[in-house]
Coordinates of C-alpha atoms and ligand atoms in Angstrom, one line a residue:
X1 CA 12.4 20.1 -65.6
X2 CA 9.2 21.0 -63.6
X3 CA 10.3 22.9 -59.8
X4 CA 9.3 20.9 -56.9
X5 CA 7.0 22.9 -55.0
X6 CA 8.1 21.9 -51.4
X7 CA 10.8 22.8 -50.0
X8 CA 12.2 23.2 -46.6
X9 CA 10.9 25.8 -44.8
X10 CA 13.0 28.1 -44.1
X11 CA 12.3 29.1 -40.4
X12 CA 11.0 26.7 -38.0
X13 CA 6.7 26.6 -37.7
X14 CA 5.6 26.6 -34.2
X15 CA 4.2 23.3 -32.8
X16 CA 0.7 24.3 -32.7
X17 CA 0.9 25.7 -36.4
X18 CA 2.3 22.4 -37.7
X19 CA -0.2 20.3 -35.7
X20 CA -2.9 22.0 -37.0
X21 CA -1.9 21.7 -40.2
X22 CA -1.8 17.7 -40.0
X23 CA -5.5 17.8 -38.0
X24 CA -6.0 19.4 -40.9
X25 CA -5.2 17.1 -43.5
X26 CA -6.9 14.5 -41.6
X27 CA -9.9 15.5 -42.3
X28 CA -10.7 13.9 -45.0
X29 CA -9.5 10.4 -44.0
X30 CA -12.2 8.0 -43.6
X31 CA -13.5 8.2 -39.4
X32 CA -12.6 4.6 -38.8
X33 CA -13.1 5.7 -35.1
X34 CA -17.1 5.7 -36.1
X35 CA -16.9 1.8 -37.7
X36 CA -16.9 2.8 -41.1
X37 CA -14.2 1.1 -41.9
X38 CA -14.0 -2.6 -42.0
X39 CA -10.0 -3.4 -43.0
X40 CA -7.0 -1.5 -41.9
X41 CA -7.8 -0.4 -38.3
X42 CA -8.5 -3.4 -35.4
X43 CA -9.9 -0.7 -33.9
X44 CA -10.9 -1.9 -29.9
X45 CA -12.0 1.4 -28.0
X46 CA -10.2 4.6 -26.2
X47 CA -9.1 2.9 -23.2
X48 CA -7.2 0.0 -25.2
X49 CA -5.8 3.2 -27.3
X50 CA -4.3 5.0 -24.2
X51 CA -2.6 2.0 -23.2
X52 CA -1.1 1.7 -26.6
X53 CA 0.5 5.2 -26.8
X54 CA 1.6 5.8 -23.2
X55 CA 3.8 2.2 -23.6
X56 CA 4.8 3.2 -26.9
X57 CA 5.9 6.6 -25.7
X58 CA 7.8 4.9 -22.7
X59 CA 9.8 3.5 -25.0
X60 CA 9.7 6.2 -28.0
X61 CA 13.3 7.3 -28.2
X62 CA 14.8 3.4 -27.7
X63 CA 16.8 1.1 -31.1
X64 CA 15.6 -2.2 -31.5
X65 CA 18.9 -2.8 -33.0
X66 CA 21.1 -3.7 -30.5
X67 CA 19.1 -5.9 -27.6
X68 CA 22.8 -5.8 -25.4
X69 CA 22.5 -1.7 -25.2
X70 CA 18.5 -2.1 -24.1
X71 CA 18.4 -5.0 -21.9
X72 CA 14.4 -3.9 -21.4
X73 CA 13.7 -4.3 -25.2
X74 CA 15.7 -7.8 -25.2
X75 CA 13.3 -8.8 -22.3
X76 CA 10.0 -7.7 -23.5
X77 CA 10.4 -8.7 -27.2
X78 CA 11.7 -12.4 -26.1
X79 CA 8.4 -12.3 -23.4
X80 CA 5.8 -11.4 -26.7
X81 CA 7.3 -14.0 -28.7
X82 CA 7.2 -16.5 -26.0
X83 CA 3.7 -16.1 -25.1
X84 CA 2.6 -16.0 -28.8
X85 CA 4.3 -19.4 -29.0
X86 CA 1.9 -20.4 -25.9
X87 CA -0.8 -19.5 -27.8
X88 CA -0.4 -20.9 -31.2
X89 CA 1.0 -24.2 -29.7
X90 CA 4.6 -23.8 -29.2
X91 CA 6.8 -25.6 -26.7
X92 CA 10.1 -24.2 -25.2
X93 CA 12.1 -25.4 -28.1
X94 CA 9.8 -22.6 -30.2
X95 CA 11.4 -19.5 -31.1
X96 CA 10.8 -16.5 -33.2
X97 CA 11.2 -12.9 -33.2
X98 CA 9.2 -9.7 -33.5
X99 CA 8.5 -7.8 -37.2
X100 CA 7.1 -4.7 -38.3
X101 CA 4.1 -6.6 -39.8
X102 CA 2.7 -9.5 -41.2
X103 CA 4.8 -8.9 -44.6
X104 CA 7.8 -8.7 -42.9
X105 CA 7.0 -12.3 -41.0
X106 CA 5.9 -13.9 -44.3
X107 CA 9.2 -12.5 -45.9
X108 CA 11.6 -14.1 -43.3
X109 CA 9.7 -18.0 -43.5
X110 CA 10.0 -17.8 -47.3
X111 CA 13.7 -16.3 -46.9
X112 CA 14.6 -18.7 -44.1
X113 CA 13.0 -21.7 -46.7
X114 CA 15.4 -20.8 -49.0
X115 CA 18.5 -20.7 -46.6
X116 CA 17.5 -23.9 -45.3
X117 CA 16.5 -25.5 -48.5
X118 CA 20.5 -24.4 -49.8
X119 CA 21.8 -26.0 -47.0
X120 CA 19.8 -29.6 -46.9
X121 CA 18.7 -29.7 -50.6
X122 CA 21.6 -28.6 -52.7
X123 CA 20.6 -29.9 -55.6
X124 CA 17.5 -27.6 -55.7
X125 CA 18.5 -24.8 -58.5
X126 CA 14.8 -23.1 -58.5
X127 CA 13.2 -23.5 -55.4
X128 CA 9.5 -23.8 -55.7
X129 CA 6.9 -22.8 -53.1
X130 CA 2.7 -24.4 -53.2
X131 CA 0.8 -21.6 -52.4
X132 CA -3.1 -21.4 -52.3
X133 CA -4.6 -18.9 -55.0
X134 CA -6.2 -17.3 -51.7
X135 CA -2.6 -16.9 -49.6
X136 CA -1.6 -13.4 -49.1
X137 CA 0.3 -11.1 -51.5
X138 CA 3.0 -10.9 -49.4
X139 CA 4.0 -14.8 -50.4
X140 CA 4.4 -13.3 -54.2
X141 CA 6.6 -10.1 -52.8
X142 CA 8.4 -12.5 -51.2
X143 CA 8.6 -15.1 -54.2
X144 CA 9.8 -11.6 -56.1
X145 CA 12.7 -10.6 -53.8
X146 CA 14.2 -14.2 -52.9
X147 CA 13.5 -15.8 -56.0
X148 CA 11.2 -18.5 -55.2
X149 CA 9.0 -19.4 -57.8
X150 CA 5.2 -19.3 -56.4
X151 CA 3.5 -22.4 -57.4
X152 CA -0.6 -21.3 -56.7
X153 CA -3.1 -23.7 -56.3
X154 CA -7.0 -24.4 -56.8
X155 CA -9.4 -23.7 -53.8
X156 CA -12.4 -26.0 -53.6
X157 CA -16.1 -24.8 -53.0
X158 CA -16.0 -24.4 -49.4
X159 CA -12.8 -21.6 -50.3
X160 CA -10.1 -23.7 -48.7
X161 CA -7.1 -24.6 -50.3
X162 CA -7.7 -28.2 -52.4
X163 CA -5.5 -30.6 -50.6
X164 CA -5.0 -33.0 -53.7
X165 CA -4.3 -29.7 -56.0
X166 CA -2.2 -28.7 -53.6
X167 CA -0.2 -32.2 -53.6
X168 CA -0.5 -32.2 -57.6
X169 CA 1.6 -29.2 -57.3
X170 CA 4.5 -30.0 -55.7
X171 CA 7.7 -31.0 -58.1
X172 CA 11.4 -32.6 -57.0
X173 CA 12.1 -28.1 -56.5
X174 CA 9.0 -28.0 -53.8
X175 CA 11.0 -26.5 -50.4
X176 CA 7.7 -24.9 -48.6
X177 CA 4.1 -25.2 -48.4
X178 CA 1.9 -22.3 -47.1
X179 CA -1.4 -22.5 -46.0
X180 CA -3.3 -19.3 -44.4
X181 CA -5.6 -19.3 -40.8
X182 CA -7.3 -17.9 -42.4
X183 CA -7.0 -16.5 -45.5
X184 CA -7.8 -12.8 -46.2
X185 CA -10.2 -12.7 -48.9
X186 CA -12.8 -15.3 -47.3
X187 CA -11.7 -15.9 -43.9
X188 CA -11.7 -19.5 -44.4
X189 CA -9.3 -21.9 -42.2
X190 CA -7.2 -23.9 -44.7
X191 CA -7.5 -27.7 -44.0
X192 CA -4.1 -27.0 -42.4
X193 CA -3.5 -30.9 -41.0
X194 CA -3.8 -32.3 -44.3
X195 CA -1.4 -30.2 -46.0
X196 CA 1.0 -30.3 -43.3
X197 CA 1.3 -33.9 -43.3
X198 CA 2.1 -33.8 -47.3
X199 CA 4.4 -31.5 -46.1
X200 CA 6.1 -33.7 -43.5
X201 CA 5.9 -36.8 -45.9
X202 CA 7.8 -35.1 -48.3
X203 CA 10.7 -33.6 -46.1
X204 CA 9.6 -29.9 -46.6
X205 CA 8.7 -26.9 -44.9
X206 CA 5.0 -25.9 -43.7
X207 CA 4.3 -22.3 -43.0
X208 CA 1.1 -21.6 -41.5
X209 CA -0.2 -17.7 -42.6
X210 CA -2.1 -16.9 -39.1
X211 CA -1.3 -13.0 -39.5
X212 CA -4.9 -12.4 -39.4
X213 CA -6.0 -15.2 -36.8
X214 CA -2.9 -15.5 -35.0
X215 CA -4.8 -13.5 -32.1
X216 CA -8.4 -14.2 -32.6
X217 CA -8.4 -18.2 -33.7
X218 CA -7.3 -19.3 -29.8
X219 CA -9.9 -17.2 -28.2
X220 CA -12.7 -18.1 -30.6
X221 CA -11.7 -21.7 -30.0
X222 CA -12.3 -21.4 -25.8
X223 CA -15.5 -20.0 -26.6
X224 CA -16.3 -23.2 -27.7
X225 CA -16.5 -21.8 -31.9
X226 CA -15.2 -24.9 -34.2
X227 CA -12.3 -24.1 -35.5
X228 CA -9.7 -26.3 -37.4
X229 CA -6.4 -27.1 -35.8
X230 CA -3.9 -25.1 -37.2
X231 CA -0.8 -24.3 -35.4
X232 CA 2.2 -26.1 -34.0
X233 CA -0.1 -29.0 -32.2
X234 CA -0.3 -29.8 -36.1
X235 CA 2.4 -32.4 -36.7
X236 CA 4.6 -30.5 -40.1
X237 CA 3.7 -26.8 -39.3
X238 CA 7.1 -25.6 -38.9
X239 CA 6.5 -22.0 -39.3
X240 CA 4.0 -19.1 -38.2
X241 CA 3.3 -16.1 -38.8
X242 CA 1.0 -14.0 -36.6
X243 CA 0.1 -10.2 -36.1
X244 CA 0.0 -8.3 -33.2
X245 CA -1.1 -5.4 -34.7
X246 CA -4.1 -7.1 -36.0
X247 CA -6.2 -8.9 -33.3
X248 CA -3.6 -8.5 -30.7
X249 CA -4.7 -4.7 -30.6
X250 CA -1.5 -3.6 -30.6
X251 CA -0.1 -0.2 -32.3
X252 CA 1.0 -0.9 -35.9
X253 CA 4.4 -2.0 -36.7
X254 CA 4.1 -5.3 -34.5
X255 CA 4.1 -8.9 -35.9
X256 CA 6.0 -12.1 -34.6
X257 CA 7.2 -15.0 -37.0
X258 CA 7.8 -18.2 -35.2
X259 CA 9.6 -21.4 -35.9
X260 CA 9.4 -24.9 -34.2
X261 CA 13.0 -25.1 -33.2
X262 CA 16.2 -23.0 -33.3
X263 CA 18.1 -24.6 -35.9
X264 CA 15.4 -23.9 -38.7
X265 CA 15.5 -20.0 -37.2
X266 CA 18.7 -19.9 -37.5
X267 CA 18.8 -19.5 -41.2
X268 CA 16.8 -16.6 -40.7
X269 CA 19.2 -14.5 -39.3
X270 CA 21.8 -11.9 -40.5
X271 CA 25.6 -11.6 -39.8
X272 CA 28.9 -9.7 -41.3
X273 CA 31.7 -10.0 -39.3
X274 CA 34.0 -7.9 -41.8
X275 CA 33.1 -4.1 -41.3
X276 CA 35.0 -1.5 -39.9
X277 CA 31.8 -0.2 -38.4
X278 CA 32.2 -3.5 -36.1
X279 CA 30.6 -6.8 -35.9
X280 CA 26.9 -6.4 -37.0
X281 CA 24.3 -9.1 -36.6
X282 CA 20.6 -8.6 -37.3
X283 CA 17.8 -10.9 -36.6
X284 CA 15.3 -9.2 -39.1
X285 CA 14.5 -7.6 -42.3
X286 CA 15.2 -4.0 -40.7
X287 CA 18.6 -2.3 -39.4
X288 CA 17.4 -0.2 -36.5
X289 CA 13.9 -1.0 -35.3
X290 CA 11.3 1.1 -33.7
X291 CA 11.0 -0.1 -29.7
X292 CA 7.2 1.8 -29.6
X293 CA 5.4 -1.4 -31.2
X294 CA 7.6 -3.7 -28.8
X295 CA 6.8 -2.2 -25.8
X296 CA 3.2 -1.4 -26.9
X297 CA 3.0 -5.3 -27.6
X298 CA 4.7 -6.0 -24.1
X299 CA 1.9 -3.7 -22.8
X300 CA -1.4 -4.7 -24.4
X301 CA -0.4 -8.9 -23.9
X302 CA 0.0 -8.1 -19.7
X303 CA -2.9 -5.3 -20.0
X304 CA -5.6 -7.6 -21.6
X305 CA -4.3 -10.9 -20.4
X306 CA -7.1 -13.9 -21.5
X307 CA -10.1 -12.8 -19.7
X308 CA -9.8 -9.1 -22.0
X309 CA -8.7 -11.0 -25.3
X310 CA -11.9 -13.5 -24.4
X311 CA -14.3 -10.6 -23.7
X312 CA -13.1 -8.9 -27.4
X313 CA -13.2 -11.9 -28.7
X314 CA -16.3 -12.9 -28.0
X315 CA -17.5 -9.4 -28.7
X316 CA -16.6 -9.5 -32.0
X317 CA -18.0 -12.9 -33.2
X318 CA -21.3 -12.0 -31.5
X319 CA -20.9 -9.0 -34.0
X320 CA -20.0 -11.4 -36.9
X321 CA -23.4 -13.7 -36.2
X322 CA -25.4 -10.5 -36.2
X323 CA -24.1 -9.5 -39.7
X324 CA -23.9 -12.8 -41.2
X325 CA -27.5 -12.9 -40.1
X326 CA -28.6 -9.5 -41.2
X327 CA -26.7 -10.3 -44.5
X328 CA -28.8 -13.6 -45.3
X329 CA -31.9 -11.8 -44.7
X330 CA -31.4 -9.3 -47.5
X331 CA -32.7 -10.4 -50.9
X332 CA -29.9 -11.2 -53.4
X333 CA -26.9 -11.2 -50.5
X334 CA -25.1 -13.8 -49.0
X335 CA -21.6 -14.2 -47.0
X336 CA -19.9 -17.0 -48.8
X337 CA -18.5 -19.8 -47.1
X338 CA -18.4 -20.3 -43.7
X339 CA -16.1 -18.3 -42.2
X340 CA -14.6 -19.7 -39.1
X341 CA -14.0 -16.2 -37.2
X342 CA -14.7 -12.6 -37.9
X343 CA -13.5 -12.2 -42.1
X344 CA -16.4 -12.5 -44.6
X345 CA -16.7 -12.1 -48.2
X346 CA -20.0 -10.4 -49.3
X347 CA -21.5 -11.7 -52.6
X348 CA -24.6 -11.6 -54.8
X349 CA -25.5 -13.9 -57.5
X350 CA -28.4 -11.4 -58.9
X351 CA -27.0 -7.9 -58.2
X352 CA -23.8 -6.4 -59.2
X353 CA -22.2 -6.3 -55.8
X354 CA -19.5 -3.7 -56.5
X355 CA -22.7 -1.3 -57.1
X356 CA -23.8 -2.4 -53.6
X357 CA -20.7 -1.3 -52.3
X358 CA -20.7 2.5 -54.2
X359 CA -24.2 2.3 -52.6
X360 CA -22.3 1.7 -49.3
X361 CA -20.1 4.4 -49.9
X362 CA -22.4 7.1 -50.8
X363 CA -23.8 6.0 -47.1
X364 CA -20.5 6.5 -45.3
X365 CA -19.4 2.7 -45.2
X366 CA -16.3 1.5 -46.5
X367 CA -16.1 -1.5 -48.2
X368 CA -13.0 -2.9 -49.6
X369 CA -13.5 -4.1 -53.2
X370 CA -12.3 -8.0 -54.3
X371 CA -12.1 -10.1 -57.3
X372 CA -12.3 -14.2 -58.7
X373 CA -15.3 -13.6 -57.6
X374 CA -17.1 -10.4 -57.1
X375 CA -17.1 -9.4 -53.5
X376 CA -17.3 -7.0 -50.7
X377 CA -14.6 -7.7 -47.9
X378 CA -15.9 -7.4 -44.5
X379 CA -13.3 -7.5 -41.3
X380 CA -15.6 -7.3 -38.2
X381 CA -13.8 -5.8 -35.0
X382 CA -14.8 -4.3 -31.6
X383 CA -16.0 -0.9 -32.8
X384 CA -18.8 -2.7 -34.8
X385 CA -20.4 -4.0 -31.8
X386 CA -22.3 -0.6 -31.9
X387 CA -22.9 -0.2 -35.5
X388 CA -24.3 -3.5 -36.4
X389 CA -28.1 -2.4 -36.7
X390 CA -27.0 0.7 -38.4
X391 CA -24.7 -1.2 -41.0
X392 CA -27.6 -3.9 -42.0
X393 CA -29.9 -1.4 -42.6
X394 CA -27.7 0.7 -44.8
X395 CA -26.6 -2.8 -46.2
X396 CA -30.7 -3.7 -47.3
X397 CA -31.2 0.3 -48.4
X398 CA -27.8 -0.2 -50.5
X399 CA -29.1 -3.8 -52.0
X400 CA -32.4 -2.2 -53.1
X401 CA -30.8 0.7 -55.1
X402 CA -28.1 -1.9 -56.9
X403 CA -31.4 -3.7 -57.8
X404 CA -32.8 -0.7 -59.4
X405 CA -29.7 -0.2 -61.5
X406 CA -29.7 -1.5 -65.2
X407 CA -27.5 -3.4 -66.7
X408 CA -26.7 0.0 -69.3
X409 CA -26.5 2.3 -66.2
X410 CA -23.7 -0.4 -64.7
X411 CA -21.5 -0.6 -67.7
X412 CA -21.7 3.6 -68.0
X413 CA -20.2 4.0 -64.7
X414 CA -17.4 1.5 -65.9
X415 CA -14.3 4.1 -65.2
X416 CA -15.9 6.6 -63.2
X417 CA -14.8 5.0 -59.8
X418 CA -11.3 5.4 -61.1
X419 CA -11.5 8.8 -62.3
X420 CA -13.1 9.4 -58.8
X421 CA -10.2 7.5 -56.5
X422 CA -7.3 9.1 -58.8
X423 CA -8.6 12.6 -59.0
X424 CA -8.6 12.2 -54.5
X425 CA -5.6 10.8 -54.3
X426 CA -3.0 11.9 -57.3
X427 CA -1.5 15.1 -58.6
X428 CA -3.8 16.5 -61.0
X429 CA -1.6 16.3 -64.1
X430 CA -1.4 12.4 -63.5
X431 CA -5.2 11.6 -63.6
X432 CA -6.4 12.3 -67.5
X433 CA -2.9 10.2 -68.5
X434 CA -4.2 7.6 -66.0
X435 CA -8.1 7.8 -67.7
X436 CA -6.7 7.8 -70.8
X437 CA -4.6 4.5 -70.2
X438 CA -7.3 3.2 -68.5
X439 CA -10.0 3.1 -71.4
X440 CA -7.9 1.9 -73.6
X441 CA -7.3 -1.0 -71.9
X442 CA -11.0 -1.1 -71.3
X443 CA -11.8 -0.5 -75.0
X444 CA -14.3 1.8 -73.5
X445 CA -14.6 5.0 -73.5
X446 CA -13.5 7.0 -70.1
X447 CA -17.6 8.8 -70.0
X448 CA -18.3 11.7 -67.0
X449 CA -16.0 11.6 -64.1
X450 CA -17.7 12.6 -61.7
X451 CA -19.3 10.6 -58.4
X452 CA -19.7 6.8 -58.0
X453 CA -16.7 4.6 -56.8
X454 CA -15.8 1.1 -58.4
X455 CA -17.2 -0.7 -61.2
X456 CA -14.2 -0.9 -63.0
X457 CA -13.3 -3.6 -60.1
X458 CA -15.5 -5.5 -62.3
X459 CA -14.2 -5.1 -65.4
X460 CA -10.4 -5.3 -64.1
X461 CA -11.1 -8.7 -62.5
X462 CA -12.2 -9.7 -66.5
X463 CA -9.5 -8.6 -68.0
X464 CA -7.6 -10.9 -69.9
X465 CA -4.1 -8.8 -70.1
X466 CA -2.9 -9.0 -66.6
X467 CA 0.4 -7.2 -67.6
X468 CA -1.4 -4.1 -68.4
X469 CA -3.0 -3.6 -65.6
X470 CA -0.1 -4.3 -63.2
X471 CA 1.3 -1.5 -65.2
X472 CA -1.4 0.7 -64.8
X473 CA -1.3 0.1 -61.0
X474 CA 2.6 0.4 -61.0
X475 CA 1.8 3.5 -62.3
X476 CA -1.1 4.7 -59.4
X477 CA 1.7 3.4 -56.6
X478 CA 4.5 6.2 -58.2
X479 CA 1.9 8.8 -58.3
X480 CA 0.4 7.8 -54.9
X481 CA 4.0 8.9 -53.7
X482 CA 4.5 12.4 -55.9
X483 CA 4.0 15.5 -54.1
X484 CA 0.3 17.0 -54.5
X485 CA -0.6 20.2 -55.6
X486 CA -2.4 22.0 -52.2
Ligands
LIG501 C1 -3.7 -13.4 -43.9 C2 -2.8 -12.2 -44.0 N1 -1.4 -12.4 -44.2 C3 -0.6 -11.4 -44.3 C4 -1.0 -10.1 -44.2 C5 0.0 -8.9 -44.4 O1 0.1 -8.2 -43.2 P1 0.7 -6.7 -43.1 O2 -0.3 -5.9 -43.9 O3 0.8 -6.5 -41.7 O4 2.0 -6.8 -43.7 C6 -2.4 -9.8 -44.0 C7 -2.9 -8.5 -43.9 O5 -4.1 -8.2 -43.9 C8 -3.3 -10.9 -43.9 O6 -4.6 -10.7 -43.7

């Protein structure tokens, strides 16, 4: 058995020893502060940021667990959900409750399907949910814990989900359809009306994914944007999910799942009556909750109100025509779609666009990688305002060195991204194993290690044995949580 190297130390650091130590280790995180970043952080500025943490702070030391010892909590998380129900449609018979994230939200609708479906279709054995191939990840965690089998379905050219696919899909074991507004990889609105209604005809549940547009779709709609209608106005939504801590600005931790009426909620909740601990009840996924996001959400609604969420909004989507723009006007480059807010997929149909994005990187711009197809994944929020100009011309200088790349050069950086990532992020030992494993399944050979980021994206998204590479990244996620040698 190998030692552990950490232990607890045994005499207190001082403060300023320890926070240094974490400044630090920070120092090589990417400066999402600067824009480079374009997922993750819904970064909006300082002043927003101040906000944030004195309201979180107010309210550091509070449990979310029990609303009758915290009267304050009850009232602020009831006031968020309420007026996230204004905005995505609701009435007063909407009601919902506050999450730790958009996972958590998308976990309770498929959980709450599941309760309801045992209670009003019995004779379902193997509840079935119809999923779009683009819906998030979070569906199939949830499919995995509650054992619902996820049904995914076609998307048509414009990247919405295929309505008559989606109909083809549903069997006598259907009990929920999802739909995303808008879906992550594309930022696409899916034609959320004509789902819902085959939802409705049918007698099932409709949930509505609106974790990324939850807060941005209303606002981009009073500027006077098109956007499809796609919350509870729409006859057979019954469910929504919808981030706060994406474009509502708020801290992380901080997402509220809704339902059209109390009775479908209901199945939601949590209750054993026979502990000696006493009576416990729980709303949620979580035990006790952290009060910071809840109070921070309380705080940035009242602090923003409309006019602030407008002015960000419209911000932000003068930011998105200026890419989208700059992006058509580079050779070999397009967005894909139209996007109906501030998501976009960056594609290329004559360079290899996963080289455009190590070309990115080597400039300081972080690009997140996707597959089925090829594409950089673009998030556009306030801080980009001011590195617009900067980002299209790194974009055009990035595009011309992809186009001087060979086809040979391409396919001899094939696993040097992944030697690169592993070897900054897992313990040393792990990273020849993980090569190793690696080019076998690529049937390549593992070549230098050193430098460029990702075209093995390109190969992964081609491979045709899906297993192995979930084991492979089963086996990143373990080592992403060992202790690292210093
Ligand atoms: C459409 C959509 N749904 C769900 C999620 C999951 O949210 P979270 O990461 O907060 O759990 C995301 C995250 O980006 C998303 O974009």
């Amino acid at each position: 058995m190998t030692a552990n190297p950490h232990r607890l130390p045994e005499k207190g650091i001082p403060k300023d020893e320890v926070l240094a130590a974490m400044r630090t280790l920070r120092e090589r995180d990417v400066k999402w502060q600067d824009g480079r970043l374009f997922s993750l952080i819904y970064y909006a500025g300082e002043e927003i940021t101040d906000v944030l943490k004195e309201a979180a702070l107010l309210f550091f030391s509070e449990n979310g667990l029990n609303p009758s010892v915290f009267p304050s909590l009850r009232q602020m998380e009831t006031e968020v959900v309420a007026i996230s129900a204004d905005l995505l449609g609701g009435d007063a018979q909407t009601v919902g409750n506050m999450t730790s994230g958009g996972t958590e939200s998308i976990l309770l609708a498929v959980k709450t399907a599941r309760e309801w479906a045992r209670v009003h279709r019995p004779d379902i054995r193997e509840p079935e949910m119809v999923l779009p191939m683009t819906a998030h990840p979070a569906f199939e965690k949830a499919a995995h814990y509650f054992d619902v089998r996820p049904v995914r379905t076609a998307i048509g050219p414009d990247f919405r989900a295929d309505v008559e696919a989606a109909r083809a899909a549903i069997t006598p074991r259907t009990i929920l359809m999802v739909g995303s507004a808008p879906c992550y990889p594309f930022g696409v609105v899916d034609p959320i009306a004509e789902m819902a209604a085959i939802a409705q005809e049918r007698g099932i549940l409709f949930h509505v994914d609106a974790c990324v547009g939850g807060f941005m779709l209303p606002f981009v709609r009073k500027l006077g944007y098109p956007v499809p209608d796609f919350d509870f106005r729409v006859p057979g939504v019954t469910s929504i999910s919808a981030d706060l801590h994406k474009y509502g600005y708020c801290v992380k931790g901080a997402s509220v799942i809704l339902y059209r009426d109390a009775a479908l909620r209901r199945h939601q909740f949590f209750a054993y009556t026979d502990w000696p601990g006493g009576i416990y009840a729980s709303p949620t996924m979580a035990g006790t909750r952290p009060s910071g996001p809840i109070a921070a959400a309380w705080a940035i609604l009242h602090y923003l109100g409309e006019e602030g969420y407008l002015a960000l909004a419209a911000l932000v989507m003068d930011t998105v025509g200026k890419i989208r723009a700059g992006v058509e006007a580079i050779p070999g480059l397009r967005v894909l779609g139209e996007p109906h807010m501030s998501i976009m997929a960056l594609a290329s149909d004559t360079l290899n666009i996963y080289e455009v994005g190590d070309e990115m990187a080597l400039r300081g711009w972080h690009l997140d990688r996707q597959q089925f197809p090829p594409t950089l994944h673009v998030t556009v929020m306030p801080v980009h305002a001011e590195v617009a100009d900067a980002f299209l011309r790194d974009l055009a200088e990035a595009a011309d060195a992809a186009r001087r790349l060979t086809p040979a050069k391409v396919r001899d950086r094939l696993l040097v991204g992944l030697a690169d990532t592993a070897a900054r992020v897992l313990p040393q030992a792990w990273v020849s194993s993980l090569m190793a494993r690696a080019s076998a399944l690529l049937g390549k050979s593992a070549g230098s290690a050193a430098g460029r980021s990702a075209a093995m994206y390109g190969m992964m998204g081609t491979l045709p044995n899906r297993g192995d590479l979930r084991e492979l990244v089963l086996d990143v996620l373990d080592g992403l949580t060992r202790p690292q040698e210093r």
